[in-house]
PDB file of C-alpha atoms in Angstrom:
ATOM      1  CA  MET A   1     184.804 -53.313  58.499  1.00  0.00           C
ATOM      2  CA  GLY A   2     182.598 -55.894  60.153  1.00  0.00           C
ATOM      3  CA  PHE A   3     183.348 -59.299  61.537  1.00  0.00           C
ATOM      4  CA  TYR A   4     181.821 -62.155  59.558  1.00  0.00           C
ATOM      5  CA  TYR A   5     181.385 -64.520  62.473  1.00  0.00           C
ATOM      6  CA  ALA A   6     180.558 -67.740  60.616  1.00  0.00           C
ATOM      7  CA  ALA A   7     183.580 -67.568  58.318  1.00  0.00           C
ATOM      8  CA  GLU A   8     185.938 -66.488  61.087  1.00  0.00           C
ATOM      9  CA  ARG A   9     184.688 -69.204  63.458  1.00  0.00           C
ATOM     10  CA  LYS A  10     185.096 -71.811  60.719  1.00  0.00           C
ATOM     11  CA  ARG A  11     188.672 -70.617  60.150  1.00  0.00           C
ATOM     12  CA  PHE A  12     189.299 -70.703  63.912  1.00  0.00           C
ATOM     13  CA  GLU A  13     187.978 -74.278  64.263  1.00  0.00           C
ATOM     14  CA  LYS A  14     190.001 -75.450  61.245  1.00  0.00           C
ATOM     15  CA  GLU A  15     193.184 -74.014  62.765  1.00  0.00           C
ATOM     16  CA  TRP A  16     192.353 -75.589  66.100  1.00  0.00           C
ATOM     17  CA  ASP A  17     191.846 -79.012  64.520  1.00  0.00           C
ATOM     18  CA  LYS A  18     195.448 -78.802  63.309  1.00  0.00           C
ATOM     19  CA  LEU A  19     196.679 -77.567  66.688  1.00  0.00           C
ATOM     20  CA  ARG A  20     194.794 -80.280  68.562  1.00  0.00           C
ATOM     21  CA  LYS A  21     196.512 -82.970  66.475  1.00  0.00           C
ATOM     22  CA  GLU A  22     199.922 -81.359  67.019  1.00  0.00           C
ATOM     23  CA  TYR A  23     199.357 -81.112  70.784  1.00  0.00           C
ATOM     24  CA  GLU A  24     198.194 -84.740  70.996  1.00  0.00           C
ATOM     25  CA  ALA A  25     201.241 -85.859  69.009  1.00  0.00           C
ATOM     26  CA  ALA A  26     203.449 -83.880  71.417  1.00  0.00           C
ATOM     27  CA  GLY A  27     201.939 -85.822  74.321  1.00  0.00           C
ATOM     28  CA  MET A  28     199.772 -83.135  75.926  1.00  0.00           C
ATOM     29  CA  SER A  29     196.797 -84.281  77.971  1.00  0.00           C
ATOM     30  CA  LEU A  30     193.299 -83.775  76.589  1.00  0.00           C
ATOM     31  CA  VAL A  31     192.448 -81.586  79.589  1.00  0.00           C
ATOM     32  CA  SER A  32     195.378 -79.257  78.837  1.00  0.00           C
ATOM     33  CA  ILE A  33     194.463 -79.107  75.180  1.00  0.00           C
ATOM     34  CA  GLN A  34     190.851 -78.277  76.072  1.00  0.00           C
ATOM     35  CA  LEU A  35     192.006 -75.474  78.420  1.00  0.00           C
ATOM     36  CA  LEU A  36     194.122 -73.982  75.631  1.00  0.00           C
ATOM     37  CA  TYR A  37     191.190 -74.223  73.234  1.00  0.00           C
ATOM     38  CA  GLU A  38     188.848 -72.487  75.686  1.00  0.00           C
ATOM     39  CA  PHE A  39     191.400 -69.721  76.267  1.00  0.00           C
ATOM     40  CA  ASP A  40     191.812 -69.147  72.518  1.00  0.00           C
ATOM     41  CA  LEU A  41     188.047 -69.269  71.994  1.00  0.00           C
ATOM     42  CA  GLU A  42     187.544 -66.588  74.650  1.00  0.00           C
ATOM     43  CA  PHE A  43     190.183 -64.441  72.942  1.00  0.00           C
ATOM     44  CA  PHE A  44     188.456 -65.025  69.582  1.00  0.00           C
ATOM     45  CA  ARG A  45     185.162 -63.853  71.087  1.00  0.00           C
ATOM     46  CA  SER A  46     186.740 -60.773  72.661  1.00  0.00           C
ATOM     47  CA  GLN A  47     188.283 -59.854  69.292  1.00  0.00           C
ATOM     48  CA  ARG A  48     184.870 -60.213  67.685  1.00  0.00           C
ATOM     49  CA  THR A  49     183.360 -57.890  70.296  1.00  0.00           C
ATOM     50  CA  TYR A  50     186.162 -55.380  69.856  1.00  0.00           C
ATOM     51  CA  ILE A  51     185.855 -55.325  66.071  1.00  0.00           C
ATOM     52  CA  ASN A  52     182.069 -55.031  66.182  1.00  0.00           C
ATOM     53  CA  HIS A  53     182.134 -52.163  68.670  1.00  0.00           C
ATOM     54  CA  THR A  54     184.850 -49.976  67.193  1.00  0.00           C
ATOM     55  CA  GLN A  55     185.263 -48.020  64.043  1.00  0.00           C
ATOM     56  CA  THR A  56     188.137 -46.053  62.651  1.00  0.00           C
ATOM     57  CA  MET A  57     188.068 -42.303  62.857  1.00  0.00           C
ATOM     58  CA  PRO A  58     189.035 -40.242  59.835  1.00  0.00           C
ATOM     59  CA  ASP A  59     192.609 -38.997  59.971  1.00  0.00           C
ATOM     60  CA  GLU A  60     192.322 -35.284  59.598  1.00  0.00           C
ATOM     61  CA  TYR A  61     189.417 -33.626  57.879  1.00  0.00           C
ATOM     62  CA  ILE A  62     185.862 -34.718  58.488  1.00  0.00           C
ATOM     63  CA  ASN A  63     183.008 -33.773  56.222  1.00  0.00           C
ATOM     64  CA  GLU A  64     179.382 -33.455  57.275  1.00  0.00           C
ATOM     65  CA  GLU A  65     178.373 -36.748  55.668  1.00  0.00           C
ATOM     66  CA  GLN A  66     180.905 -38.612  57.808  1.00  0.00           C
ATOM     67  CA  THR A  67     179.576 -37.056  61.012  1.00  0.00           C
ATOM     68  CA  ASP A  68     175.973 -37.867  60.064  1.00  0.00           C
ATOM     69  CA  ASN A  69     176.777 -41.528  59.358  1.00  0.00           C
ATOM     70  CA  SER A  70     179.082 -42.123  62.317  1.00  0.00           C
ATOM     71  CA  ALA A  71     177.660 -43.708  65.454  1.00  0.00           C
ATOM     72  CA  LEU A  72     180.723 -42.502  67.357  1.00  0.00           C
ATOM     73  CA  PHE A  73     180.120 -38.900  66.337  1.00  0.00           C
ATOM     74  CA  ARG A  74     176.486 -39.127  67.339  1.00  0.00           C
ATOM     75  CA  LYS A  75     177.375 -40.660  70.702  1.00  0.00           C
ATOM     76  CA  PHE A  76     180.172 -38.215  71.526  1.00  0.00           C
ATOM     77  CA  GLU A  77     178.919 -35.163  69.660  1.00  0.00           C
ATOM     78  CA  THR A  78     179.292 -32.895  72.684  1.00  0.00           C
ATOM     79  CA  SER A  79     182.890 -34.022  73.236  1.00  0.00           C
ATOM     80  CA  VAL A  80     184.087 -33.135  69.750  1.00  0.00           C
ATOM     81  CA  SER A  81     185.500 -29.683  69.308  1.00  0.00           C
ATOM     82  CA  VAL A  82     185.850 -28.367  65.809  1.00  0.00           C
ATOM     83  CA  PHE A  83     187.362 -25.092  64.764  1.00  0.00           C
ATOM     84  CA  ASN A  84     188.973 -23.762  61.667  1.00  0.00           C
ATOM     85  CA  GLU A  85     192.518 -22.643  62.450  1.00  0.00           C
ATOM     86  CA  SER A  86     192.407 -20.070  59.665  1.00  0.00           C
ATOM     87  CA  ASP A  87     189.556 -18.249  61.448  1.00  0.00           C
ATOM     88  CA  ILE A  88     191.794 -17.529  64.446  1.00  0.00           C
ATOM     89  CA  PRO A  89     195.106 -15.827  63.673  1.00  0.00           C
ATOM     90  CA  GLY A  90     198.375 -16.681  65.401  1.00  0.00           C
ATOM     91  CA  ARG A  91     200.439 -19.703  66.342  1.00  0.00           C
ATOM     92  CA  TYR A  92     198.786 -20.094  69.733  1.00  0.00           C
ATOM     93  CA  ALA A  93     195.254 -19.314  68.588  1.00  0.00           C
ATOM     94  CA  TRP A  94     194.150 -22.705  69.857  1.00  0.00           C
ATOM     95  CA  LEU A  95     194.333 -21.269  73.385  1.00  0.00           C
ATOM     96  CA  ASP A  96     191.275 -19.157  72.568  1.00  0.00           C
ATOM     97  CA  THR A  97     189.253 -22.314  71.875  1.00  0.00           C
ATOM     98  CA  ILE A  98     189.718 -23.783  75.381  1.00  0.00           C
ATOM     99  CA  GLU A  99     186.342 -23.645  77.126  1.00  0.00           C
ATOM    100  CA  ASN A 100     187.539 -24.716  80.586  1.00  0.00           C
ATOM    101  CA  GLN A 101     188.492 -21.390  82.179  1.00  0.00           C
ATOM    102  CA  GLN A 102     190.866 -22.892  84.755  1.00  0.00           C
ATOM    103  CA  LEU A 103     192.745 -24.793  82.071  1.00  0.00           C
ATOM    104  CA  ALA A 104     192.874 -21.753  79.786  1.00  0.00           C
ATOM    105  CA  LEU A 105     194.274 -19.619  82.634  1.00  0.00           C
ATOM    106  CA  ALA A 106     196.889 -22.246  83.488  1.00  0.00           C
ATOM    107  CA  LEU A 107     197.914 -22.549  79.832  1.00  0.00           C
ATOM    108  CA  ARG A 108     198.413 -18.796  79.619  1.00  0.00           C
ATOM    109  CA  GLN A 109     200.808 -18.982  82.574  1.00  0.00           C
ATOM    110  CA  LEU A 110     203.178 -21.312  80.704  1.00  0.00           C
ATOM    111  CA  THR A 111     206.464 -19.926  79.459  1.00  0.00           C
ATOM    112  CA  GLY A 112     206.865 -19.331  75.743  1.00  0.00           C
ATOM    113  CA  GLU A 113     209.166 -22.338  75.484  1.00  0.00           C
ATOM    114  CA  ASP A 114     206.658 -24.614  77.241  1.00  0.00           C
ATOM    115  CA  LEU A 115     203.780 -23.294  75.166  1.00  0.00           C
ATOM    116  CA  GLU A 116     205.715 -23.945  71.954  1.00  0.00           C
ATOM    117  CA  LEU A 117     206.572 -27.468  73.132  1.00  0.00           C
ATOM    118  CA  LEU A 118     202.931 -28.175  73.951  1.00  0.00           C
ATOM    119  CA  THR A 119     201.821 -26.739  70.610  1.00  0.00           C
ATOM    120  CA  LEU A 120     204.306 -28.903  68.716  1.00  0.00           C
ATOM    121  CA  PHE A 121     203.193 -31.997  70.597  1.00  0.00           C
ATOM    122  CA  ALA A 122     199.419 -31.542  70.998  1.00  0.00           C
ATOM    123  CA  MET A 123     198.419 -29.357  68.076  1.00  0.00           C
ATOM    124  CA  ASP A 124     201.012 -30.041  65.385  1.00  0.00           C
ATOM    125  CA  GLY A 125     201.083 -33.765  66.189  1.00  0.00           C
ATOM    126  CA  PHE A 126     204.849 -34.239  66.356  1.00  0.00           C
ATOM    127  CA  THR A 127     206.209 -37.133  68.406  1.00  0.00           C
ATOM    128  CA  GLN A 128     208.595 -36.584  71.281  1.00  0.00           C
ATOM    129  CA  SER A 129     211.453 -37.924  69.161  1.00  0.00           C
ATOM    130  CA  GLU A 130     210.647 -35.562  66.296  1.00  0.00           C
ATOM    131  CA  ILE A 131     210.486 -32.586  68.657  1.00  0.00           C
ATOM    132  CA  ALA A 132     213.792 -33.604  70.222  1.00  0.00           C
ATOM    133  CA  THR A 133     215.379 -33.681  66.759  1.00  0.00           C
ATOM    134  CA  MET A 134     213.967 -30.233  65.948  1.00  0.00           C
ATOM    135  CA  LEU A 135     215.171 -28.766  69.235  1.00  0.00           C
ATOM    136  CA  LYS A 136     218.485 -30.632  69.071  1.00  0.00           C
ATOM    137  CA  CYS A 137     218.128 -32.362  72.421  1.00  0.00           C
ATOM    138  CA  ASN A 138     217.457 -35.820  73.807  1.00  0.00           C
ATOM    139  CA  GLN A 139     213.964 -37.339  73.710  1.00  0.00           C
ATOM    140  CA  SER A 140     214.079 -37.900  77.477  1.00  0.00           C
ATOM    141  CA  VAL A 141     214.422 -34.119  77.960  1.00  0.00           C
ATOM    142  CA  ILE A 142     211.235 -33.571  75.963  1.00  0.00           C
ATOM    143  CA  SER A 143     209.485 -36.312  77.907  1.00  0.00           C
ATOM    144  CA  ARG A 144     210.439 -34.719  81.239  1.00  0.00           C
ATOM    145  CA  LYS A 145     209.341 -31.269  80.085  1.00  0.00           C
ATOM    146  CA  LEU A 146     205.976 -32.578  78.890  1.00  0.00           C
ATOM    147  CA  LYS A 147     205.500 -34.403  82.187  1.00  0.00           C
ATOM    148  CA  ARG A 148     206.294 -31.203  84.084  1.00  0.00           C
ATOM    149  CA  ILE A 149     203.786 -29.261  81.953  1.00  0.00           C
ATOM    150  CA  LYS A 150     201.164 -31.958  82.522  1.00  0.00           C
ATOM    151  CA  ASN A 151     201.698 -31.843  86.289  1.00  0.00           C
ATOM    152  CA  PHE A 152     201.511 -28.039  86.236  1.00  0.00           C
ATOM    153  CA  LEU A 153     198.217 -28.121  84.347  1.00  0.00           C
ATOM    154  CA  ARG A 154     196.674 -30.547  86.831  1.00  0.00           C
TER     155      ARG A 154
END
């Protein structure tokens, strides 16, 4: 979705007309009011920039038409890895898709428990709290384990 600048700026100025009157009635100095206005205007502009330079990514499955029409996909095409999980058998088949040999070797050195935890978190998309519930432990335990794995992989 784009940012219709003229309409949004008009809405911003209308809101600020109300605020300016409220601030004057509260006894604020014109200099202070102007500083607040300039701060809000800068935030308004940064929001406009953010909205104009971002786009949402599809949640899960991406078809070819979406990749052809997406500026983000074109820009980061080499960074996107796509594989069909059904083509590679096994729970930890994702390990075979790792192109960085050092990382792949380090991942293979993880214990079964750590590998399962990493798979639940990174591949299955569960949150730390959800994993903690599944494993019947505290979320802080999961957080510490993931941090330890992360440090090991560095």
